Amino acid sequence: MDYQKALSFQKCALSILSQLVPKNDARLVMTYINVGCDYTQWSNDQLAIIYFQKTLIIIRDISTREYSNENVNPIISIFVFRFCFLVDRYIYDGNVSKALHYMNMAVQLYKRFNHIIQQYIDKDFDFPEEPIHQIVKLLATVAADTIRNDSKGALASSHSLLKLNVELNSTMVDLNLLATVSHRIASVYNLANKYEEAYSFAEAELRIRCNDSNPNFEIVASTPEWFARLYPNESTMQIL
């Protein structure tokens, strides 16, 4: 895909829409998200974050009001699902406080708009079924518990997520989704300096990717480096 052309069209659409609706109009959310995603694919994380933050400003405004508009609700639902893009950017930038801050916010957004999300499953936007909602909720809860230093809560949610992963392995073809979830949890634990837990999830990610019929070999090949960051001492690496 030519992300530069896609970005150009998205920014053009944003420019036109911005002239037609108020600056905090929910209809701008999807366009901001698309521009942010295009910048992400184009490896311009700094600009991607700017557009995701603009999205957050509108979402915060929306969260203080009640909406039943059929054009607004599905947009909110899409944003909740794509919210992890922003979290990922901060995780990979090594910004611990902001990564965990936005993950905690994801919990609140999920709770606030859960009734809307349920309304739009598999309707017009080809959303996955209920298990994906459980993944989003559990993933965000793990990070939120980490913020609160609630290790028991984080561990309980992690075990629930692992159990769900096992169940989904027998019912879902998209193993990449499960691997991505495991990677995100490992990243959050790594940022919290909980290396044993991070290693466990990183190992789970590798197992899932190797069992995938269409694995991402670039990610698999980079796994030793990922493990080395979790366990930097030489003796551990010799065991691996």
C-alpha positions in Angstrom: 0.0 0.0 0.0 1.2 3.5 -0.8 0.8 5.1 2.6 2.0 8.4 1.5 -0.9 8.7 -1.0 -3.3 7.4 1.5 -2.1 10.0 4.0 -2.5 12.7 1.4 -6.1 11.7 0.7 -6.9 11.4 4.5 -5.5 14.8 5.2 -7.5 16.3 2.3 -10.6 14.8 3.7 -9.8 16.1 7.2 -9.3 19.6 5.8 -12.7 19.6 4.1 -14.5 18.0 7.0 -12.9 20.5 9.5 -14.5 23.3 7.6 -18.0 21.7 7.7 -18.3 20.6 11.4 -17.3 22.0 14.8 -13.8 21.3 15.9 -14.9 18.8 18.6 -17.5 17.0 16.4 -17.4 13.2 16.7 -17.4 12.8 12.9 -13.8 14.1 12.9 -12.7 11.2 15.1 -12.4 8.5 12.3 -10.5 10.9 10.0 -8.0 11.7 12.8 -7.6 8.0 13.5 -7.0 7.2 9.9 -4.3 10.0 9.5 -2.7 8.8 12.7 -2.6 5.2 11.5 -1.2 6.2 8.1 1.6 8.1 9.9 2.2 5.0 12.0 2.5 2.8 8.9 4.8 5.5 7.4 7.0 5.1 10.5 6.4 8.7 11.6 5.5 8.0 15.2 5.8 11.6 16.4 3.1 12.9 14.0 1.0 9.8 14.5 0.8 10.6 18.3 -0.2 14.2 17.5 -3.3 13.0 15.5 -4.2 10.4 18.1 -4.0 13.0 20.8 -6.4 15.2 18.8 -8.7 12.2 18.7 -8.5 11.9 22.5 -9.5 15.6 22.9 -12.8 14.9 21.1 -13.4 11.6 22.8 -13.0 13.3 26.2 -15.6 15.8 25.2 -17.9 13.0 23.9 -17.5 11.0 27.2 -19.0 13.9 29.1 -22.2 13.7 27.1 -24.8 11.1 26.1 -25.0 10.1 22.5 -27.6 8.0 20.7 -26.9 9.3 17.2 -26.5 6.4 14.7 -23.5 8.2 13.0 -21.7 8.9 16.2 -21.9 5.6 18.1 -20.0 3.4 15.6 -17.2 5.9 15.4 -16.8 5.8 19.1 -16.7 2.0 18.9 -14.0 2.1 16.2 -11.9 4.4 18.3 -12.0 2.2 21.4 -10.7 -0.7 19.3 -7.9 1.3 17.7 -6.9 3.1 20.9 -4.0 0.7 21.5 -2.2 2.3 18.5 -1.5 5.3 20.8 -0.5 3.0 23.7 1.9 1.1 21.4 3.6 4.2 20.2 4.5 5.2 23.8 5.5 1.6 24.7 8.0 1.5 21.8 9.2 5.0 22.5 10.0 3.8 26.0 7.8 6.4 27.7 6.6 4.4 30.7 4.4 6.9 32.4 2.4 7.9 29.2 2.1 4.3 28.0 0.5 3.2 31.3 -1.5 6.4 31.5 -3.2 5.8 28.2 -3.7 2.1 28.9 -5.5 3.1 32.1 -7.6 5.5 30.1 -8.5 2.6 27.7 -10.1 0.9 30.7 -12.3 3.9 31.4 -13.2 4.3 27.7 -14.1 0.6 27.5 -16.4 0.9 30.6 -17.9 4.2 29.4 -18.8 2.9 25.9 -19.2 -0.8 26.4 -23.0 -0.6 25.7 -22.2 1.1 22.4 -19.5 -1.4 21.4 -21.9 -4.3 22.0 -24.5 -2.7 19.7 -22.2 -2.6 16.7 -20.6 -6.1 16.8 -20.6 -7.6 13.3 -23.0 -5.0 12.0 -21.4 -2.7 9.5 -17.8 -2.7 10.4 -16.8 -6.4 10.5 -15.8 -6.3 14.2 -14.7 -9.6 15.7 -17.1 -11.3 18.1 -17.2 -11.0 21.9 -13.7 -12.6 22.7 -12.0 -9.5 21.2 -13.8 -7.3 23.7 -12.5 -9.6 26.5 -9.0 -9.3 25.2 -9.2 -5.5 25.1 -10.6 -5.3 28.6 -8.2 -7.8 30.1 -5.2 -6.2 28.4 -6.1 -2.8 29.7 -6.8 -4.1 33.1 -3.4 -5.7 33.4 -1.8 -2.3 32.7 -4.2 -0.5 35.0 -3.3 -2.9 37.8 0.4 -2.3 37.1 -0.1 1.4 37.4 -1.8 0.9 40.8 1.0 -1.5 41.8 -1.7 -4.2 42.3 0.4 -7.2 41.4 -2.3 -9.6 42.5 -4.8 -8.0 40.2 -2.4 -7.8 37.3 -1.5 -11.5 37.8 -5.2 -12.5 38.0 -6.0 -10.7 34.8 -3.0 -12.1 33.1 -4.0 -15.7 33.9 -7.5 -14.9 32.6 -6.0 -13.6 29.4 -3.8 -16.7 29.0 -6.8 -18.9 29.6 -8.8 -16.9 27.0 -5.8 -17.3 24.6 -6.0 -21.1 24.9 -9.7 -21.1 24.2 -9.3 -18.8 21.2 -6.5 -21.0 19.8 -9.1 -23.7 19.1 -11.7 -21.3 17.7 -9.9 -18.5 15.9 -7.6 -18.6 12.9 -6.0 -15.2 13.6 -3.0 -16.3 15.8 -1.3 -13.0 15.0 -3.9 -11.3 17.2 -3.0 -13.5 20.2 0.7 -13.0 19.6 0.2 -9.2 19.5 -1.7 -9.3 22.8 1.1 -11.4 24.4 3.7 -8.9 23.1 1.8 -5.9 24.5 1.6 -7.5 27.9 5.3 -8.4 27.9 6.1 -4.8 26.9 4.0 -3.4 29.8 5.7 -5.8 32.3 9.1 -4.9 30.8 8.4 -1.1 31.3 7.4 -1.9 34.9 10.7 -3.7 35.4 8.9 -7.0 36.1 11.2 -9.0 33.8 10.1 -12.6 34.8 6.5 -11.8 33.9 7.7 -10.0 30.7 9.8 -13.0 29.7 6.9 -15.4 30.2 4.6 -13.4 27.9 7.4 -12.9 25.3 8.0 -16.6 25.3 4.2 -17.2 24.8 4.3 -14.8 21.9 7.1 -16.7 20.2 5.3 -20.0 20.6 2.2 -18.6 19.0 4.0 -17.0 16.1 5.9 -20.3 15.4 2.6 -22.2 15.3 1.1 -19.7 12.9 0.8 -21.1 9.3 1.7 -17.6 8.1 4.1 -16.3 10.7 5.8 -12.9 10.6 9.4 -14.1 10.2 10.8 -10.6 10.8 9.3 -10.6 14.3 10.3 -14.2 15.0 13.9 -13.4 13.9 14.1 -10.4 16.2 12.9 -12.4 19.2 16.5 -13.2 20.6 17.1 -9.5 20.8 13.8 -9.1 22.6 14.8 -11.8 25.1 18.2 -10.3 25.5 16.6 -7.0 26.6 14.6 -8.9 29.2 17.5 -11.0 30.5 20.7 -9.1 29.7 23.1 -11.3 31.7 25.2 -13.7 29.7 24.5 -16.9 31.7 20.8 -16.6 31.1 21.3 -16.2 27.3 23.5 -19.3 27.3 20.6 -21.3 28.7 18.3 -19.9 26.0 
